[in-house]
XYZ file of C-alpha atoms in Angstrom:
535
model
C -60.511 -22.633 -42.146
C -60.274 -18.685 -42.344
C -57.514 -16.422 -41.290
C -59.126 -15.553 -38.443
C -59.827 -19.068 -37.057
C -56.273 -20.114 -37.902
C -55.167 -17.225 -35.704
C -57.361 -17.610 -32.907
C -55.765 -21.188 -32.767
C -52.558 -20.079 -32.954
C -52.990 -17.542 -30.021
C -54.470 -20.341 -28.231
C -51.341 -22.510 -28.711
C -49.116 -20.028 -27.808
C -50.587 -19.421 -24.646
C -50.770 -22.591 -23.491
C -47.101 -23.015 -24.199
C -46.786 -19.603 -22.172
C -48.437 -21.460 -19.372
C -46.862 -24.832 -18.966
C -43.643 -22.711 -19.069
C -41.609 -21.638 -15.511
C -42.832 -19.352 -13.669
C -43.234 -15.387 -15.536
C -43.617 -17.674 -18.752
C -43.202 -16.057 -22.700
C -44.657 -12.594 -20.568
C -41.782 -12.659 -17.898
C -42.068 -9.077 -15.989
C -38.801 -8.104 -14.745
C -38.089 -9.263 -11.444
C -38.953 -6.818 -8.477
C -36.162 -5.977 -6.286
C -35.948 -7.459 -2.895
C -37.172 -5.091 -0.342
C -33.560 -4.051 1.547
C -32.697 -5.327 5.206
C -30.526 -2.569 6.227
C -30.864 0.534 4.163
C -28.641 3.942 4.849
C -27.415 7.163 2.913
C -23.931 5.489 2.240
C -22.474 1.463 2.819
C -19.025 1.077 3.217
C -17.548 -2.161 2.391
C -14.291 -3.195 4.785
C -12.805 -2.344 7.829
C -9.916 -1.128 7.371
C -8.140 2.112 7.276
C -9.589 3.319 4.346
C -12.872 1.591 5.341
C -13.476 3.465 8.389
C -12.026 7.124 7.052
C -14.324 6.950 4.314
C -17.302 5.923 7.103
C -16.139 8.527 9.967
C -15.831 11.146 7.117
C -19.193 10.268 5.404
C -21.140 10.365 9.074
C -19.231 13.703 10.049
C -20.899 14.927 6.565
C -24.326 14.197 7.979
C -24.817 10.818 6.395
C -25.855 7.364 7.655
C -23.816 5.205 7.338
C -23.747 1.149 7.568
C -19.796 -0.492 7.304
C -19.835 -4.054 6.608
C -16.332 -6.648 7.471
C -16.206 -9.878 6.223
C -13.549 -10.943 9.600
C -14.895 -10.910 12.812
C -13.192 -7.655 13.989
C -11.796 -4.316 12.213
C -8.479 -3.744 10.900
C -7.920 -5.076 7.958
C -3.897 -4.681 6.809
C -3.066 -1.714 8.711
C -3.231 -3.484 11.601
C -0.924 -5.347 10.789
C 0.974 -2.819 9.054
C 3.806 -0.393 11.215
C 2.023 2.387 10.423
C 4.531 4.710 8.316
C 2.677 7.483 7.126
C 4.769 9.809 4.173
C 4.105 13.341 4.048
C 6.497 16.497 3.889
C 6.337 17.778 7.666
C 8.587 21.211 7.716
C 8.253 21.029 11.241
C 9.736 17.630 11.955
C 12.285 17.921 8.794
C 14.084 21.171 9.445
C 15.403 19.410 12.783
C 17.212 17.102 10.399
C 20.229 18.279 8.844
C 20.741 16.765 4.875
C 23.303 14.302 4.281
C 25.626 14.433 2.080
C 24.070 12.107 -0.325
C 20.666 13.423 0.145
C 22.187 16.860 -1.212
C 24.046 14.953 -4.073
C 20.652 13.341 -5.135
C 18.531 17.144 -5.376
C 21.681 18.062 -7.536
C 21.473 15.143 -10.054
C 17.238 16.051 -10.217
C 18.585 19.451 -11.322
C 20.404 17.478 -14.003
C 17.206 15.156 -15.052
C 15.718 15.911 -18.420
C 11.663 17.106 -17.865
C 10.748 14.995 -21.337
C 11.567 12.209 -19.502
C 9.029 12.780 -17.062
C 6.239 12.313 -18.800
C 3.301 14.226 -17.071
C 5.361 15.471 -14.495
C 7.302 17.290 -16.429
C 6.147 20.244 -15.143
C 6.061 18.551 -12.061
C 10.153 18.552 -12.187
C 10.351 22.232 -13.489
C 9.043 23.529 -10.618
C 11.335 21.232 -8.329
C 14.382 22.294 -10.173
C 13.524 25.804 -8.910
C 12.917 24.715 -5.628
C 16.136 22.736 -4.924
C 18.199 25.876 -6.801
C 16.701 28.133 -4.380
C 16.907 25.584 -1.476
C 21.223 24.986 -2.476
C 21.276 29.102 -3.120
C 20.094 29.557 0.442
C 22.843 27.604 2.041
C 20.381 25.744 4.187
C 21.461 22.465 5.745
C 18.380 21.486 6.898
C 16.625 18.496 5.692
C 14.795 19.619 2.122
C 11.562 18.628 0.993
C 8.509 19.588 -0.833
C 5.334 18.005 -2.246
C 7.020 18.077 -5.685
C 9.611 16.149 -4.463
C 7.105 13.539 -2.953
C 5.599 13.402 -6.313
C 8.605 12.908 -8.245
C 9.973 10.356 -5.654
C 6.511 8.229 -5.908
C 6.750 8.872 -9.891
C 10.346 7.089 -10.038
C 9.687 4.807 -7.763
C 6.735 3.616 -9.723
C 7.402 3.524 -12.954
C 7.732 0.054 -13.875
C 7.604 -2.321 -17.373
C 6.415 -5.957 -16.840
C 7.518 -9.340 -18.418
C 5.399 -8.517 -21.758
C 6.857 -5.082 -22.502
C 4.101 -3.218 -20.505
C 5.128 0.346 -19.125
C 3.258 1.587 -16.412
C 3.461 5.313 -14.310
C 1.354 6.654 -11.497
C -1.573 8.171 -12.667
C -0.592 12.657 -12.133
C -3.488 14.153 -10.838
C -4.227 11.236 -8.222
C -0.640 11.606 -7.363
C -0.971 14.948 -6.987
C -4.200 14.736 -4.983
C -2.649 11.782 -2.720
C 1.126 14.234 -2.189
C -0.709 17.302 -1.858
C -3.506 16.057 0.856
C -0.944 13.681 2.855
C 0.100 16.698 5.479
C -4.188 17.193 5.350
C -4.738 13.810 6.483
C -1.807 13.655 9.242
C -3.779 16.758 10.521
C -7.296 14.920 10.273
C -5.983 11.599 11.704
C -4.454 13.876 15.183
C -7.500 14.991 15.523
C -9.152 11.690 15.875
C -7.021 10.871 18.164
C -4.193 9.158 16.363
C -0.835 9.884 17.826
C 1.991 10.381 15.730
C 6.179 10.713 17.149
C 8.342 14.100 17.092
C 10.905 12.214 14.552
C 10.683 11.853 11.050
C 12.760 9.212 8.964
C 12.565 6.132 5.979
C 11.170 3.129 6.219
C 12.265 0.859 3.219
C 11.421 1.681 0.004
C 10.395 5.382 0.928
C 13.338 7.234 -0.969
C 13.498 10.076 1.434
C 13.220 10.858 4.937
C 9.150 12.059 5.233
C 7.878 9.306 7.311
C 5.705 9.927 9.945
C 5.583 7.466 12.821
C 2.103 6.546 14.343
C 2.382 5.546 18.033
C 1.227 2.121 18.232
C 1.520 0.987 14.994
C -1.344 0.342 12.563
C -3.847 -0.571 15.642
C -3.457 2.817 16.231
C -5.168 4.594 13.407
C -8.044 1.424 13.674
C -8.759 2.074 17.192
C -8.922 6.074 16.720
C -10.869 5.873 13.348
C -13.069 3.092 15.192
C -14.204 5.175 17.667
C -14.888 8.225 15.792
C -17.089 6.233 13.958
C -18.708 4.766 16.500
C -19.107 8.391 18.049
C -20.742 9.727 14.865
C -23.388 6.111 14.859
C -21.776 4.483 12.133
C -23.335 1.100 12.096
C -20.714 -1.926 11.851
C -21.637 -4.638 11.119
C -19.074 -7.470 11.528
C -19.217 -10.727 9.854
C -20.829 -9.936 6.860
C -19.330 -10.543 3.591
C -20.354 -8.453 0.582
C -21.278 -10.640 -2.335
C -22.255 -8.477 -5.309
C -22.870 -4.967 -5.988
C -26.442 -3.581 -7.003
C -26.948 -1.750 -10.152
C -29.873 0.055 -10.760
C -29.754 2.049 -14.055
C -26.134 2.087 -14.125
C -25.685 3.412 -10.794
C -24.939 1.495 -7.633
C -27.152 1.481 -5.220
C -26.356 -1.103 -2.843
C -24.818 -4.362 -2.428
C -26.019 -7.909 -1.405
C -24.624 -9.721 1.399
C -23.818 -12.660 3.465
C -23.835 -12.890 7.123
C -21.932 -15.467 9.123
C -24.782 -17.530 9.329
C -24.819 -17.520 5.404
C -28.091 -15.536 5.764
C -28.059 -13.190 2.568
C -29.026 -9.505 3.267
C -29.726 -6.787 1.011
C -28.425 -3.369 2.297
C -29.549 -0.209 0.258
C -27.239 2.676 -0.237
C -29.591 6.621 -0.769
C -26.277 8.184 -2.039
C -23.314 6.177 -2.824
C -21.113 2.574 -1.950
C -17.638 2.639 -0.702
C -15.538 -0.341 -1.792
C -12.761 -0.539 0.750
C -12.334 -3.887 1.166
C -8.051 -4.227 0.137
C -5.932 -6.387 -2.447
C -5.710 -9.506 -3.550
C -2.499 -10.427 -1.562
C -4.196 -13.479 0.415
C -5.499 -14.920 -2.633
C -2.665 -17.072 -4.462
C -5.549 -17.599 -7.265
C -5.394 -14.169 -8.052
C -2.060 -13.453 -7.615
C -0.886 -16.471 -10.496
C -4.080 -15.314 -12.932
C -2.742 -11.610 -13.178
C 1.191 -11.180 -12.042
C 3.132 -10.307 -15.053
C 5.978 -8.967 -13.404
C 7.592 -11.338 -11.420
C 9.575 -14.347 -13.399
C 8.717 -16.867 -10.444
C 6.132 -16.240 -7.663
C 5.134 -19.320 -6.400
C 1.925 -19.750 -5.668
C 2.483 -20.740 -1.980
C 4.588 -17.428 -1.950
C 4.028 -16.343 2.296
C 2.474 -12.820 2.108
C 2.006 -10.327 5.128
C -1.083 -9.864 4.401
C -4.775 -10.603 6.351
C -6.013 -13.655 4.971
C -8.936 -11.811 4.726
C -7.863 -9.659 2.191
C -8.599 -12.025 -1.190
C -9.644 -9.355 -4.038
C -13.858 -9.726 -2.994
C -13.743 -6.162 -3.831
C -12.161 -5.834 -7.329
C -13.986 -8.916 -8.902
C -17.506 -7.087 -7.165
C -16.314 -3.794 -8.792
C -15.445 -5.417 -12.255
C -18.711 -7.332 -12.409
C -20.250 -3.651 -11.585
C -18.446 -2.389 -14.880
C -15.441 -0.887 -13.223
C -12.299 -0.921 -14.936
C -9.201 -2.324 -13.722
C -5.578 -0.823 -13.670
C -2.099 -2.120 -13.149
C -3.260 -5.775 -12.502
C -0.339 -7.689 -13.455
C 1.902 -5.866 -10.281
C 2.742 -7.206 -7.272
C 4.967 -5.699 -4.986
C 6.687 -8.489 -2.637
C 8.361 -6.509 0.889
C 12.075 -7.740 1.217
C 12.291 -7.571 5.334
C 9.790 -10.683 5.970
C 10.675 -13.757 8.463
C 11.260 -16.426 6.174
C 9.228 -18.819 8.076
C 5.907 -16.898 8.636
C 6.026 -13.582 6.280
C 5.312 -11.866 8.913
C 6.874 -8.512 9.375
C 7.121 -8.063 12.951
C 10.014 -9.773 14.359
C 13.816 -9.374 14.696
C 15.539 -5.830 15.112
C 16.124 -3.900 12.642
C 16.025 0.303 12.093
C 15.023 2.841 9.504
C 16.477 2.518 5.805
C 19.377 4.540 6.596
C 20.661 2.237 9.291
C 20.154 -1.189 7.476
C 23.252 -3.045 6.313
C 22.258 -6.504 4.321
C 24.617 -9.299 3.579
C 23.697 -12.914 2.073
C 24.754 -16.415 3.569
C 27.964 -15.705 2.048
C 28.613 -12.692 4.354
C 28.839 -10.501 1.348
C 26.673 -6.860 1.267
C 24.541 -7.414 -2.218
C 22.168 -4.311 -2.842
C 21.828 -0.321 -1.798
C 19.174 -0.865 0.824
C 18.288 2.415 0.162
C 16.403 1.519 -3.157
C 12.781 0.631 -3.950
C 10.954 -2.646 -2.608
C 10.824 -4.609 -5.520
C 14.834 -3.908 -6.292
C 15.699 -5.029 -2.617
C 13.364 -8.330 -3.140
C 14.724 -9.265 -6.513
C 18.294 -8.740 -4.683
C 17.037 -10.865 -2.047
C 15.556 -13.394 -4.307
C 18.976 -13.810 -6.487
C 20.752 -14.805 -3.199
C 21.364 -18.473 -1.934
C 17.750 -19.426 -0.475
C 16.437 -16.279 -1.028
C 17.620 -15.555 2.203
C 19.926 -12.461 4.014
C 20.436 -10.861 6.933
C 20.035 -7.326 8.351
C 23.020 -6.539 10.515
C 22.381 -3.927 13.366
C 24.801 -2.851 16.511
C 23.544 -2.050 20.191
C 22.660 1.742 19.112
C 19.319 0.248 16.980
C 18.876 -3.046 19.473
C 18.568 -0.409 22.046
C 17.000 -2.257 25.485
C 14.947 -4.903 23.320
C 14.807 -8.291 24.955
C 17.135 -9.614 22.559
C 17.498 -12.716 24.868
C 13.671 -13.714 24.399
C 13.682 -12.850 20.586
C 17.233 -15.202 20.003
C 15.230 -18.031 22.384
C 12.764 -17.922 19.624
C 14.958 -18.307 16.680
C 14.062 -14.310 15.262
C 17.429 -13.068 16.003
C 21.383 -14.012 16.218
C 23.061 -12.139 18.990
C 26.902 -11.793 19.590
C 29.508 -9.840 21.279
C 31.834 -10.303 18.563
C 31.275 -9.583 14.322
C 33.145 -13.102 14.543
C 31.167 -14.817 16.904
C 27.482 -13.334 14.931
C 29.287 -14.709 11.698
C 29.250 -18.413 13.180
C 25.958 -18.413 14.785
C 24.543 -17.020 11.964
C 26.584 -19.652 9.488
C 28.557 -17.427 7.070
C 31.992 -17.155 6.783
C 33.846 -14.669 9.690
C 36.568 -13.136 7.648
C 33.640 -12.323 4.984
C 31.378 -10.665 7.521
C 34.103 -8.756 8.872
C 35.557 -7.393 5.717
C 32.246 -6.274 5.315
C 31.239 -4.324 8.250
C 34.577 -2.327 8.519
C 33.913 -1.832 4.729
C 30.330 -0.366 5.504
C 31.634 1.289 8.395
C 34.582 3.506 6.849
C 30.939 3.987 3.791
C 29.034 5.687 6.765
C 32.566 7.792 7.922
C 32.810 9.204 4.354
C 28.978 9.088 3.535
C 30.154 7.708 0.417
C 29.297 4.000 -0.952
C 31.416 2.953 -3.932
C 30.104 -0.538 -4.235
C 26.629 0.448 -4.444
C 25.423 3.897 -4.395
C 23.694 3.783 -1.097
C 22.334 7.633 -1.171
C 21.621 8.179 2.743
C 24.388 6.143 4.915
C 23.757 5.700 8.590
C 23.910 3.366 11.642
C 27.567 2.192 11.734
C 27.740 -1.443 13.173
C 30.541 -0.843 16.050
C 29.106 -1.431 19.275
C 28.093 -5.047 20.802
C 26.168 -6.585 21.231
C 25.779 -7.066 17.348
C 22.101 -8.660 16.024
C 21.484 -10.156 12.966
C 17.899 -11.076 11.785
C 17.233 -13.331 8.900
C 14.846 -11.790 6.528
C 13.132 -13.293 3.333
C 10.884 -11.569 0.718
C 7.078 -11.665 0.977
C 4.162 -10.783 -1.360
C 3.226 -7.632 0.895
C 0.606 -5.418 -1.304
C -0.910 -5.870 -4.784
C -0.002 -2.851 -7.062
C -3.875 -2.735 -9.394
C -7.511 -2.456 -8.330
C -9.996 -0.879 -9.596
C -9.695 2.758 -11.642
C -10.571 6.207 -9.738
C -10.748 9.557 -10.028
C -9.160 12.051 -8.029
C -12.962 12.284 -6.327
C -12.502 8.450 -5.229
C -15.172 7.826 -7.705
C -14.869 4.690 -9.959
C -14.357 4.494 -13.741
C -15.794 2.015 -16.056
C -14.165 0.825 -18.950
C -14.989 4.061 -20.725
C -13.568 6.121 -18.164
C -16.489 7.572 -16.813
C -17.890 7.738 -13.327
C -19.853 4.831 -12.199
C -22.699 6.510 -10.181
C -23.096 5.893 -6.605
C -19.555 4.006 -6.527
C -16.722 4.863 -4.749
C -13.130 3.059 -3.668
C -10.292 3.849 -2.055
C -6.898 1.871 -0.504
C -5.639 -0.903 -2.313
C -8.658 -2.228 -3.952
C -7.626 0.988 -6.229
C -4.862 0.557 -8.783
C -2.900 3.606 -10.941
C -1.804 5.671 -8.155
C 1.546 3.657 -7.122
C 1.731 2.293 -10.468
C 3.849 -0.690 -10.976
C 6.030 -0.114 -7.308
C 4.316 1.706 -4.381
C 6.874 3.599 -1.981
C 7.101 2.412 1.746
C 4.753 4.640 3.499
C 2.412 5.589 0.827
C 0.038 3.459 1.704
C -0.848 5.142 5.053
C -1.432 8.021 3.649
C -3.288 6.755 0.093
C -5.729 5.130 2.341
C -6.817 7.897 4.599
C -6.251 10.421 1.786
C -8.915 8.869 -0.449
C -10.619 6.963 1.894
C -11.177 10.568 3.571
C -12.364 11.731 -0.218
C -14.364 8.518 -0.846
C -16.838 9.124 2.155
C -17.170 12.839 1.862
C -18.382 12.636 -2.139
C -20.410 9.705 -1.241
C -22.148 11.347 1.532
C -22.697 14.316 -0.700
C -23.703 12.249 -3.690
C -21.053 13.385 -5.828
């Protein structure tokens, strides 16, 4: 047979092979994408706070915009949260005058060596001038600055895990995230959002900057919610995003799920916002990355929406995003040990709170960082303590209702709370007047406590049990200070955008109480505006 012949046969063969093959056979054409169900110029993914700031600020830049929630209503975790918002607020701070601890803390920064600081060395130079001039003036007005803020979320960050792992928040997004805060405050008011006249520290914060929202975290969902609403955002409820679409390396879309389990492909023109939170609700998660806690049990209680399971970061990581800080999890001391709920029992601001253990003994400076208080908390019989308040923070709370329930002990006596509440009376006692004469002196030799206030003196006297609870999860995916997201390389993804806690590397391995409010509308603000303009 000649060449030819034995070629002609061979062509032959291989087509028929071609055609008893599946469908597209040895010539397989690549698959044409599915025409889109919803298409607009940017798709937000969550509905939460950072979720709808980065919609209302995308549709105020002109944009269409289409917001997807896997729950059946908005909200996320801050609804649930208590809405402290940090940001230096002159206006609210020079009604404040500085403790004497507060002004013993700016003196030991002046003290602090700048190579220690890594890249906010700098960062501390320019502080150390600030708090000379601020001690030259003879001010005694509360002092702050957006250094300060920086250096505050830099300490209270910086963090090495069980494998020898240092992490530090990431300068120019904490720059971006102190520098903007005031900005957002600002942005939020004008939405409608309501903040107090009083300024003060919720746990973990380090300094008196936070800003209280009236109404809690509802209230930023239900102003945000109807901005968007006013500007035609379209929300669509119910609808779980599934995976992200990549067209030439840049996202341009993401494919869906509706309640129904209907899939729906909704195209993005400019750019994707991945807002859709942590991985604090998934225990999975949680065991496969923590490195930093010694024993979190998987059934750990968490405050969290048990919505909020990490959909976000394994969508992002599949998209080529790289992930930061992964192994962190920050657990909130002041849970109820039954539900990990946060919002129960009486307690006030970080100056006023006075813990003791089931022995009646104080343990910790409840002054200090999150994850210090909860490894306190965890070292203690049970894991369990108690936050001891008088009738100054109980105010006209129905503490009758809340003791029914089992939230609170209530007592006219310290002896009589130290019975209810099972610990030994002389122990409790010994205590308070100990903490007491601390607060007189604004001096704490026993554990450093550096803002003392709230003296326990006046009944009725409340104690509320409290518990640690895995509260937010430090990593996420990496970001720019533009909201975009990195890849591995640490380039820009195009068309992809994130903000809130599906980020990591701003907070590093600890994030401050009250950081988080403003993180999410800071770059959730950012994320929408670049995606609208395609940036």
């Amino acid at each position: 047979m000649s060449n030819l012949g034995r070629n002609k046969m061979g062509w032959a063969l291989i087509l028929v092979l071609c055609l008893a093959l599946s469908v597209g056979g040895c010539f397989r054409r690549a698959p044409k994408e599915a025409e889109a169900d919803k298409e607009a110029d940017v798709v937000v993914l969550g509905g939460g706070g950072a979720g709808l700031a980065a919609a209302t600020a995308a549709a105020e830049k002109g944009a269409s915009v289409i917001l997807i929630e896997k729950a059946a209503f908005l909200g996320g975790n801050t609804v649930l949260a208590g809405g402290a918002f940090n940001a230096v607020n002159p206006e609210l701070q020079e009604k404040e005058e500085i403790k004497p601890a507060q002004r013993a803390e700016l003196e030991e920064l002046l003290e602090a060596d700048e190579d220690e600081f890594g890249d906010f060395k700098e960062t501390l130079s320019t502080l150390k001038e600030q708090i000379q001039e601020y001690l030259d003036s003879g001010q005694t007005t509360l002092f702050d600055s957006v250094e300060l803020h920086m250096i505050h979320t830099y300490l209270g960050g910086k963090r090495t895990d069980l494998e020898g792992n240092e992490i530090a928040s990431d300068f120019e997004l904490t720059k971006t995230l102190c520098t903007n805060a005031p900005q957002a405050r600002k942005w939020l008011e004008d939405h409608g959002v309501e903040f107090s006249d009083r300024i003060d520290t919720v746990i973990g914060a380090l300094w008196p900057r936070t800003n209280n929202v009236v109404g809690m975290g509802n209230a930023y969902i239900k102003g945000l919610t109807e901005a968007a609403e006013d500007k035609n955002v379209e929300i669509m409820l119910e609808v779980r995003g599934r995976e992200l679409i990549v067209d030439d390396g840049k996202v341009v879309g993401v494919r869906a799920e509706d309640a129904d389990g209907k899939e729906l492909t909704i195209k993005a023109n400019k750019g994707v916002v991945m807002a859709t939170g942590g991985f604090g609700a998934n225990p999975e998660m949680r065991s496969k990355y923590n490195t930093f806690w010694e024993d979190l049990p998987r059934e750990a209680k968490t405050t969290n929406s048990p919505h909020i399971t990490g959909d976000g970061i394994v969508m992002g990581e599949k998209a080529g995003a790289n992930l930061i800080g992964m192994g962190f999890i920050q657990l909130i001391p002041t849970a109820h040990p039954e539900t990990g709920s946060l919002f129960s029992g009486v307690f006030g601001s970080a100056e006023t709170m006075f813990f003791v253990n089931k022995e009646g003994r104080r343990f910790v400076n409840e002054y200090s960082e999150r994850d210090i208080l909860s490894k306190a908390a965890l070292e203690q019989e049970d894991g369990l303590f108690y936050i001891i308040v008088d009738e100054k923070i109980a105010g006209d709370q129905d503490l009758e209702t809340m003791e029914e329930r089992g939230d609170i002990f209530v007592a006219d006596t310290i002896e009589k709370l130290a019975e209810k509440m099972g610990v030994p009376p002389e122990n409790l006692v010994d205590e308070v007047k100990k903490y007491n004469s601390y607060v007189d002196n604004q001096h704490d030799p026993d554990f450093g406590k550096e803002s003392l206030a709230g003296k326990v003196a006046t009944p009725p006297f409340v104690a509320t049990p409290r518990s640690p609870s895995v509260h937010h999860t430090m990593g996420g995916l990496q970001i720019d200070t533009k909201a975009r997201v990195l890849d591995k390389n640490g380039q820009p993804i195009p068309g992809f955008y994130a903000a809130g806690e599906v980020t990591g590397g701003i907070h590093a391995g600890n994030r401050l109480g009250g950081n988080a409010q403003a993180d999410i509308f800071v770059f959730g603000r950012t994320a929408g505006e670049n995606a609208a303009a395609g940036q």
